[in-house]
CSV table of C-alpha atoms and ligand atoms in Angstrom, one decimal:
chain,number,residue,atom,x,y,z
A,9,MET,CA,108.5,38.3,-70.8
A,10,GLY,CA,112.1,38.8,-71.2
A,11,ILE,CA,114.7,38.2,-73.8
A,12,ALA,CA,115.0,35.0,-75.8
A,13,ALA,CA,117.0,34.2,-78.8
A,14,ASP,CA,115.3,32.4,-81.7
A,15,TYR,CA,116.9,29.8,-84.0
A,16,LEU,CA,118.6,32.6,-86.0
A,17,GLY,CA,120.2,33.8,-82.8
A,18,ARG,CA,118.7,37.2,-82.9
A,19,PHE,CA,117.5,38.7,-79.6
A,20,HIS,CA,113.9,39.6,-79.2
A,21,SER,CA,112.3,42.0,-76.8
A,22,ILE,CA,108.6,42.0,-75.8
A,23,HIS,CA,106.1,40.6,-78.2
A,24,LEU,CA,102.6,41.9,-77.7
A,25,PRO,CA,100.0,39.2,-76.8
A,26,SER,CA,96.8,38.9,-78.7
A,27,PRO,CA,94.2,41.4,-77.5
A,28,GLN,CA,92.5,40.2,-74.4
A,29,ARG,CA,88.9,39.3,-74.6
A,30,GLY,CA,86.4,40.7,-72.1
A,31,GLY,CA,86.1,44.3,-71.2
A,32,GLN,CA,86.6,47.3,-73.4
A,33,PRO,CA,90.1,47.6,-74.7
A,34,TRP,CA,91.8,50.9,-73.9
A,35,ARG,CA,91.8,52.7,-77.2
A,36,ILE,CA,94.9,54.7,-77.8
A,37,THR,CA,94.5,57.8,-80.0
A,38,TRP,CA,97.4,57.9,-82.5
A,39,ASN,CA,98.5,61.3,-83.6
A,40,ALA,CA,101.1,62.6,-86.0
A,41,PRO,CA,104.5,62.7,-84.2
A,42,LEU,CA,105.4,66.0,-82.5
A,43,HIS,CA,108.8,67.3,-82.8
A,44,ALA,CA,110.8,66.9,-79.6
A,45,ASP,CA,114.5,67.7,-79.0
A,46,ARG,CA,115.2,64.9,-76.6
A,47,VAL,CA,113.2,61.8,-76.5
A,48,ARG,CA,114.3,59.0,-74.2
A,49,VAL,CA,113.0,55.6,-75.0
A,50,ARG,CA,112.3,53.7,-71.8
A,51,ALA,CA,110.9,50.4,-73.1
A,52,TRP,CA,110.1,48.9,-76.4
A,53,THR,CA,108.4,46.0,-78.1
A,54,CYS,CA,110.2,43.8,-80.6
A,55,ASP,CA,110.9,45.2,-84.0
A,56,CYS,CA,110.7,41.8,-85.6
A,57,ARG,CA,106.9,42.6,-85.9
A,58,ALA,CA,105.4,44.8,-88.6
A,59,VAL,CA,104.2,47.1,-85.8
A,60,PHE,CA,106.3,47.9,-82.7
A,61,TYR,CA,105.9,50.3,-79.9
A,62,GLU,CA,108.1,52.4,-77.6
A,63,LEU,CA,107.5,54.0,-74.3
A,64,CYS,CA,109.0,57.5,-74.5
A,65,HIS,CA,109.7,60.3,-72.2
A,66,ALA,CA,110.2,63.9,-73.4
A,67,SER,CA,110.0,67.2,-71.6
A,68,GLY,CA,108.8,65.6,-68.4
A,69,GLN,CA,105.9,63.8,-70.1
A,70,GLY,CA,105.4,60.3,-71.4
A,71,PHE,CA,103.8,58.9,-74.5
A,72,ILE,CA,103.9,55.8,-76.6
A,73,ARG,CA,105.3,55.8,-80.1
A,74,LYS,CA,104.0,53.4,-82.7
A,75,THR,CA,106.0,52.4,-85.7
A,76,VAL,CA,104.5,50.5,-88.7
A,77,GLN,CA,107.2,49.0,-90.9
A,78,GLY,CA,106.3,48.6,-94.5
A,79,GLU,CA,107.5,45.8,-96.8
A,80,HIS,CA,110.2,48.1,-98.4
A,81,GLY,CA,111.7,49.4,-95.2
A,82,GLN,CA,109.5,52.5,-95.0
A,83,ARG,CA,108.3,53.4,-91.5
A,84,MET,CA,105.2,55.2,-90.5
A,85,VAL,CA,105.4,56.7,-87.0
A,86,SER,CA,102.6,58.0,-84.8
A,87,GLU,CA,102.3,58.9,-81.2
A,88,SER,CA,99.8,58.7,-78.3
A,89,ASP,CA,98.8,61.9,-76.5
A,90,ARG,CA,101.5,63.2,-74.1
A,91,VAL,CA,100.5,62.6,-70.5
A,92,ARG,CA,102.1,62.4,-67.1
A,93,VAL,CA,104.9,59.9,-67.0
A,94,LYS,CA,103.0,57.6,-64.6
A,95,ASP,CA,99.9,57.6,-66.8
A,96,ALA,CA,102.1,56.7,-69.8
A,97,GLN,CA,103.6,53.9,-67.7
A,98,ALA,CA,100.0,52.6,-67.0
A,99,LEU,CA,99.1,52.8,-70.6
A,100,TRP,CA,102.3,51.0,-71.6
A,101,GLU,CA,101.5,48.2,-69.1
A,102,ALA,CA,97.9,48.0,-70.6
A,103,LEU,CA,99.4,47.8,-74.1
A,104,ILE,CA,101.9,45.0,-73.4
A,105,SER,CA,99.3,43.0,-71.5
A,106,GLY,CA,96.9,43.2,-74.4
A,107,HIS,CA,94.4,45.6,-72.7
A,108,ALA,CA,95.1,48.6,-75.0
A,109,ARG,CA,95.6,49.1,-78.6
B,203,LIG,ZN1,110.7,39.5,-82.0
């Protein structure tokens, strides 16, 4: 993982691996976004993909935000349930290692 520039010179962040085989993937429930005054994004996957994810903190809780980018620049945002920050971190690690979706 890490940051690498491709031939266009843009910088990329994390790309999700293909889902891992074996075992049951952790199924994330995606909900309509809740309003929050102050969301801090702690980590993110690369937005060069049609779907990207962000690990967010708000009001002392953690959650993952999923953004689906349409062909015409429209974005559809959904969010996981809000959980304890450390549970959100565990979910994030499962997601970026291909064990959750
Ligand atoms: Zn990328």
